[in-house]
Amino acid sequence: MKRRTLAKALVASALIVLAPAGFAQQGGPGTLRIIVPFAPGGSGDITARMLGEQITKKTGQAVVVENKPGANGIIGVETAKQAQSDGSVLMLATTSTHLANPSLFKNLPYDPEKDFSLVGHFGSGSTFVLVNKDAPYNTLADFVSHAKKNPGKLNYGYFNASSNIPGAMINQLAGIELVPIPYKQIGSAMNDLIGGSLDVIFVDSVAGDSYVSSGQLRAIAAMGARRLPKYPDVPLVTETYPDYNVAGGFLGIAVPKGVPQANLQALNDLINEIVTTDPMKSQLEKLGFHPKRMSLADLAQFVTRERANWREYVGIARIAPQ
């Protein structure tokens, strides 16, 4: 009871400023918005909706998730950047938006450090290497061998940085020539992989889970710190290529700069409480995430460190900034 009372008190202090007049037109007074800079169906969309549901259950606060896809997450980020800095607008921060984009774009119209404050983290995640269920290879080594025999004839689909850079890196480290095929949204890429017009996709375990568990697609490897509890028979990429040290995907929550410190702290406490207790903790763990409490200072240090790592990954993958 004390924990529940504390959570409600923290939320109340965070949401005092969540009812500007303009919100009456966007779902009712006091509606909290979570902007997801990618299309529905991906891990960000799934986890953002899970978080929104738990915020509503704990606080009674109405939450609306808005998908703003496009330009590797840039369109959604710009929408959030221009929002009022009163804590009423949250944004899903991802590997693309906060870690990789600064190294992928010469003239990025936002600065993830100067324009946003991180207030939450869902935990480090995992990424599947997915192929068609009828593909003639059962392991990553088999796939690489097949690719070497067919240089330039196999492809991979991508729809954000965390699905593009792993493919480009495996090209360099394994000495193969997979052709990158860009997609605007994850659903189209998945459908093409199922249909056979794509050969492989590198996708986070949250978005890929339903496809693997239903048998629509096959996971021949995974990226992450450890094997997925739900899929213990799927080996890690590093078990075949030890130098392939791409970290698992990042998913967190950010707000535009200018939100008062007290509200940042209250949001941080709220999100920490939600992601490290059931039901969301168990849901995240089943999907390959490892949620843990992270302070505002921890989050700032984490994203700075990981942004440097992804700069290195981009360099290894030899992707020229656009």
Coordinates of C-alpha atoms in Angstrom, one line a residue:
M1 CA 0.0 0.0 0.0
K2 CA 2.8 2.4 0.8
R3 CA 4.4 1.8 -2.6
R4 CA 1.0 2.4 -4.4
T5 CA 0.4 5.6 -2.4
L6 CA 3.9 6.9 -3.1
A7 CA 3.5 6.2 -6.8
K8 CA 0.2 8.1 -6.9
A9 CA 1.8 11.0 -5.1
L10 CA 4.7 11.1 -7.5
V11 CA 2.4 11.0 -10.5
A12 CA 0.2 13.7 -9.0
S13 CA 3.2 16.1 -8.7
A14 CA 4.3 15.2 -12.3
L15 CA 0.8 15.8 -13.8
I16 CA -0.1 19.0 -12.2
V17 CA 0.8 20.8 -15.4
L18 CA -0.8 18.3 -17.8
A19 CA -3.9 20.2 -18.6
P20 CA -3.2 23.2 -20.9
A21 CA -6.2 24.5 -22.8
G22 CA -5.0 23.0 -26.1
F23 CA -5.3 19.5 -24.9
A24 CA -9.1 19.7 -24.8
Q25 CA -8.9 19.3 -28.6
Q26 CA -6.5 16.3 -28.5
G27 CA -8.4 13.8 -26.4
G28 CA -9.7 15.8 -23.5
P29 CA -8.3 17.9 -20.6
G30 CA -5.2 16.6 -19.1
T31 CA -4.5 14.0 -21.8
L32 CA -0.9 12.7 -21.9
R33 CA 0.5 12.2 -25.3
I34 CA 3.2 9.7 -26.2
I35 CA 4.7 10.3 -29.6
V36 CA 6.1 7.3 -31.3
P37 CA 8.4 8.3 -34.2
F38 CA 7.7 5.0 -36.1
A39 CA 4.8 3.2 -37.6
P40 CA 2.5 0.8 -35.6
G41 CA 3.7 -2.7 -35.0
G42 CA 7.3 -2.1 -34.0
S43 CA 8.8 -2.6 -30.6
G44 CA 8.5 1.1 -29.8
D45 CA 4.8 1.2 -30.6
I46 CA 4.2 -1.9 -28.5
T47 CA 6.1 -0.8 -25.5
A48 CA 4.8 2.7 -25.6
R49 CA 1.2 1.4 -25.5
M50 CA 2.1 -1.0 -22.7
L51 CA 3.5 2.0 -20.7
G52 CA 0.5 4.1 -21.5
E53 CA -1.9 1.4 -20.3
Q54 CA 0.0 1.2 -17.0
I55 CA 0.1 4.9 -16.5
T56 CA -3.7 5.0 -16.9
K57 CA -4.1 2.1 -14.5
K58 CA -1.9 3.6 -11.8
T59 CA -3.0 7.2 -12.1
G60 CA -6.3 7.5 -14.0
Q61 CA -4.4 9.7 -16.4
A62 CA -5.7 9.5 -20.0
V63 CA -2.9 8.5 -22.4
V64 CA -2.9 8.8 -26.2
V65 CA -0.2 7.2 -28.3
E66 CA 0.5 9.0 -31.6
N67 CA 2.5 7.4 -34.4
K68 CA 4.5 9.9 -36.4
P69 CA 6.7 7.8 -38.7
G70 CA 9.1 8.9 -41.4
A71 CA 12.7 9.8 -42.2
N72 CA 14.3 7.3 -39.7
G73 CA 12.3 8.8 -36.9
I74 CA 13.1 12.4 -37.6
I75 CA 9.5 13.5 -38.3
G76 CA 8.3 12.3 -35.0
V77 CA 11.2 13.8 -33.1
E78 CA 10.6 17.2 -34.7
T79 CA 6.9 17.0 -33.6
A80 CA 7.9 16.2 -30.0
K81 CA 10.6 18.9 -30.1
Q82 CA 8.0 21.6 -31.0
A83 CA 5.6 20.4 -28.3
Q84 CA 5.0 22.4 -25.1
S85 CA 7.7 21.7 -22.5
D86 CA 5.2 21.2 -19.7
G87 CA 5.6 17.4 -19.3
S88 CA 2.3 16.7 -21.2
V89 CA 4.1 15.3 -24.2
L90 CA 6.4 12.3 -23.9
M91 CA 8.4 10.8 -26.8
L92 CA 9.6 7.3 -27.4
A93 CA 13.4 7.6 -27.7
T94 CA 15.0 4.8 -29.7
T95 CA 18.3 3.5 -31.1
S96 CA 17.7 5.5 -34.3
T97 CA 16.6 8.8 -32.8
H98 CA 19.0 9.1 -29.9
L99 CA 22.0 6.9 -30.7
A100 CA 22.5 6.3 -34.4
N101 CA 21.0 9.3 -36.2
P102 CA 23.7 11.8 -35.1
S103 CA 26.2 9.6 -37.0
L104 CA 23.9 8.9 -40.0
F105 CA 22.9 12.5 -40.9
K106 CA 25.1 15.5 -41.6
N107 CA 22.4 18.0 -40.9
L108 CA 20.2 16.4 -38.2
P109 CA 17.4 19.0 -37.4
Y110 CA 17.6 18.2 -33.7
D111 CA 20.2 17.4 -31.0
P112 CA 19.1 14.5 -28.8
E113 CA 21.1 15.8 -25.9
K114 CA 20.3 19.6 -26.2
D115 CA 16.7 19.3 -27.2
F116 CA 15.5 16.4 -25.0
S117 CA 15.8 15.0 -21.5
L118 CA 15.5 11.2 -20.9
V119 CA 13.2 10.2 -18.1
G120 CA 12.9 6.5 -18.6
H121 CA 14.4 3.3 -20.0
F122 CA 12.7 0.0 -20.8
G123 CA 16.0 -1.9 -20.5
S124 CA 18.5 -3.3 -22.9
G125 CA 16.9 -5.5 -25.6
S126 CA 17.7 -8.1 -28.1
T127 CA 17.5 -8.4 -31.9
F128 CA 16.5 -11.3 -34.0
V129 CA 18.1 -12.4 -37.3
L130 CA 15.0 -13.6 -39.1
V131 CA 14.6 -15.6 -42.3
N132 CA 11.8 -17.2 -44.2
K133 CA 10.5 -20.4 -42.5
D134 CA 11.3 -22.4 -45.6
A135 CA 14.8 -20.9 -46.1
P136 CA 17.5 -23.4 -46.9
Y137 CA 19.7 -22.5 -43.9
N138 CA 19.2 -23.2 -40.2
T139 CA 22.1 -21.3 -38.7
L140 CA 23.9 -18.0 -39.2
A141 CA 26.9 -19.9 -40.4
D142 CA 24.8 -21.7 -43.1
F143 CA 23.3 -18.3 -44.1
V144 CA 26.7 -16.7 -44.5
S145 CA 28.0 -19.7 -46.5
H146 CA 25.0 -19.4 -48.8
A147 CA 25.6 -15.6 -49.2
K148 CA 29.3 -16.1 -50.0
K149 CA 28.2 -18.5 -52.8
N150 CA 25.8 -16.0 -54.1
P151 CA 27.5 -12.6 -53.8
G152 CA 25.2 -9.6 -54.4
K153 CA 22.1 -11.9 -54.8
L154 CA 20.8 -11.9 -51.3
N155 CA 19.2 -8.9 -49.6
Y156 CA 18.1 -7.6 -46.2
G157 CA 15.2 -5.2 -45.4
Y158 CA 15.5 -2.3 -43.1
F159 CA 13.2 0.4 -41.7
N160 CA 15.4 2.2 -39.1
A161 CA 19.0 2.4 -38.0
S162 CA 18.9 -0.6 -35.7
S163 CA 17.7 -2.8 -38.6
N164 CA 20.1 -1.3 -41.1
I165 CA 23.4 -1.1 -39.3
P166 CA 23.5 -4.8 -38.2
G167 CA 23.1 -5.9 -41.8
A168 CA 25.8 -3.6 -43.0
M169 CA 28.1 -4.8 -40.2
I170 CA 27.6 -8.4 -41.0
N171 CA 28.5 -7.6 -44.6
Q172 CA 31.9 -6.3 -43.4
L173 CA 32.7 -8.8 -40.7
A174 CA 31.6 -11.9 -42.6
G175 CA 32.8 -10.7 -46.0
I176 CA 29.4 -11.1 -47.8
E177 CA 27.4 -8.8 -50.1
L178 CA 23.9 -8.4 -48.8
V179 CA 21.9 -5.8 -50.7
P180 CA 20.0 -3.3 -48.4
I181 CA 16.4 -2.7 -49.2
P182 CA 14.8 0.3 -47.5
Y183 CA 11.2 0.2 -46.2
K184 CA 9.0 2.9 -44.7
Q185 CA 7.5 0.6 -42.1
I186 CA 8.2 -2.7 -40.5
G187 CA 5.0 -4.4 -41.5
S188 CA 5.8 -4.2 -45.2
A189 CA 9.3 -5.7 -44.7
M190 CA 7.9 -8.5 -42.6
N191 CA 5.3 -9.3 -45.3
D192 CA 8.0 -9.4 -48.0
L193 CA 10.2 -11.7 -45.9
I194 CA 7.2 -14.1 -45.4
G195 CA 6.5 -13.9 -49.1
G196 CA 10.0 -14.7 -50.1
S197 CA 11.1 -11.4 -51.8
L198 CA 13.5 -10.6 -48.9
D199 CA 16.2 -13.0 -47.6
V200 CA 16.8 -11.7 -44.0
I201 CA 15.7 -9.0 -41.5
F202 CA 17.4 -7.8 -38.4
V203 CA 14.6 -6.8 -36.1
D204 CA 14.2 -6.3 -32.4
S205 CA 12.8 -9.2 -30.4
V206 CA 9.7 -7.4 -29.4
A207 CA 8.5 -6.8 -32.9
G208 CA 9.7 -10.2 -34.1
D209 CA 8.3 -12.3 -31.3
S210 CA 4.8 -13.0 -32.7
Y211 CA 6.3 -14.0 -36.1
V212 CA 8.7 -16.4 -34.5
S213 CA 6.3 -17.9 -32.0
S214 CA 3.7 -18.4 -34.7
G215 CA 6.1 -20.1 -37.0
Q216 CA 5.7 -17.5 -39.8
L217 CA 9.4 -16.7 -39.7
R218 CA 12.5 -18.4 -38.3
A219 CA 15.2 -16.9 -36.0
I220 CA 18.6 -18.2 -36.9
A221 CA 20.4 -16.0 -34.4
A222 CA 19.9 -13.1 -31.9
M223 CA 21.9 -10.1 -30.7
G224 CA 22.1 -9.2 -27.1
A225 CA 23.9 -9.8 -23.8
R226 CA 22.4 -13.2 -23.4
R227 CA 20.1 -15.8 -25.0
L228 CA 16.5 -15.0 -24.8
P229 CA 14.7 -16.8 -22.0
K230 CA 11.7 -17.5 -24.3
Y231 CA 14.0 -18.8 -27.1
P232 CA 17.0 -20.5 -25.4
D233 CA 17.8 -22.5 -28.5
V234 CA 18.4 -19.4 -30.6
P235 CA 22.2 -18.8 -30.5
L236 CA 23.7 -15.3 -30.2
V237 CA 25.5 -13.9 -33.2
T238 CA 28.6 -13.5 -31.1
E239 CA 28.7 -17.3 -30.7
T240 CA 29.6 -17.4 -34.4
Y241 CA 31.2 -14.0 -34.8
P242 CA 32.8 -12.8 -31.5
D243 CA 33.7 -9.4 -32.9
Y244 CA 30.1 -8.7 -33.8
N245 CA 29.4 -6.7 -30.6
V246 CA 26.4 -4.6 -31.6
A247 CA 24.5 -3.8 -28.4
G248 CA 20.8 -4.6 -28.1
G249 CA 18.3 -1.9 -29.1
F250 CA 17.6 1.0 -26.9
L251 CA 14.0 2.1 -26.1
G252 CA 13.3 4.9 -23.6
I253 CA 11.1 7.9 -22.9
A254 CA 12.2 11.5 -23.4
V255 CA 10.6 14.9 -23.0
P256 CA 11.4 18.2 -24.6
K257 CA 14.0 20.4 -22.8
G258 CA 12.5 22.8 -20.4
V259 CA 10.3 20.5 -18.3
P260 CA 10.8 21.5 -14.6
Q261 CA 13.3 19.3 -12.7
A262 CA 10.6 18.3 -10.2
N263 CA 8.5 16.9 -13.0
L264 CA 11.4 15.1 -14.7
Q265 CA 12.1 13.4 -11.4
A266 CA 8.5 12.4 -10.8
L267 CA 8.2 11.0 -14.3
N268 CA 11.5 9.1 -13.8
D269 CA 10.2 7.6 -10.6
L270 CA 6.9 6.7 -12.2
I271 CA 8.5 5.0 -15.2
N272 CA 11.0 3.2 -13.0
E273 CA 8.2 1.9 -10.9
I274 CA 6.2 0.7 -13.9
V275 CA 8.9 -1.1 -15.8
T276 CA 10.5 -2.9 -12.8
T277 CA 7.2 -4.3 -11.4
D278 CA 4.7 -6.7 -12.8
P279 CA 2.9 -6.9 -15.1
M280 CA 5.1 -4.8 -17.3
K281 CA 8.4 -6.2 -15.9
S282 CA 7.4 -9.8 -16.9
Q283 CA 6.1 -8.7 -20.2
L284 CA 9.3 -6.9 -21.1
E285 CA 11.5 -9.9 -19.9
K286 CA 9.5 -12.3 -22.0
L287 CA 10.3 -10.1 -25.0
G288 CA 14.0 -10.0 -24.3
F289 CA 14.4 -6.8 -22.3
H290 CA 16.2 -6.5 -19.0
P291 CA 14.4 -3.6 -17.2
K292 CA 16.1 -1.9 -14.3
R293 CA 15.8 1.3 -12.4
M294 CA 17.9 4.2 -13.9
S295 CA 18.1 7.6 -12.4
L296 CA 18.1 10.8 -14.5
A297 CA 21.9 10.9 -14.2
D298 CA 22.2 7.3 -15.1
L299 CA 20.2 7.8 -18.2
A300 CA 22.3 10.8 -19.4
Q301 CA 25.5 8.8 -18.9
F302 CA 24.0 5.7 -20.6
V303 CA 22.9 7.5 -23.8
T304 CA 26.2 9.4 -24.1
R305 CA 28.1 6.2 -23.9
E306 CA 25.9 4.3 -26.3
R307 CA 25.9 7.1 -28.8
A308 CA 29.6 6.8 -29.0
N309 CA 29.3 3.0 -29.5
W310 CA 26.9 3.5 -32.3
R311 CA 29.2 6.0 -33.9
E312 CA 31.7 3.2 -33.9
Y313 CA 29.2 0.7 -35.4
V314 CA 28.4 3.1 -38.2
G315 CA 32.1 3.4 -39.0
I316 CA 32.6 -0.4 -39.0
A317 CA 29.5 -0.7 -41.3
R318 CA 31.0 1.9 -43.6
I319 CA 27.7 3.8 -43.9
A320 CA 28.4 7.3 -45.2
P321 CA 26.3 10.1 -43.5
Q322 CA 23.5 11.4 -45.7

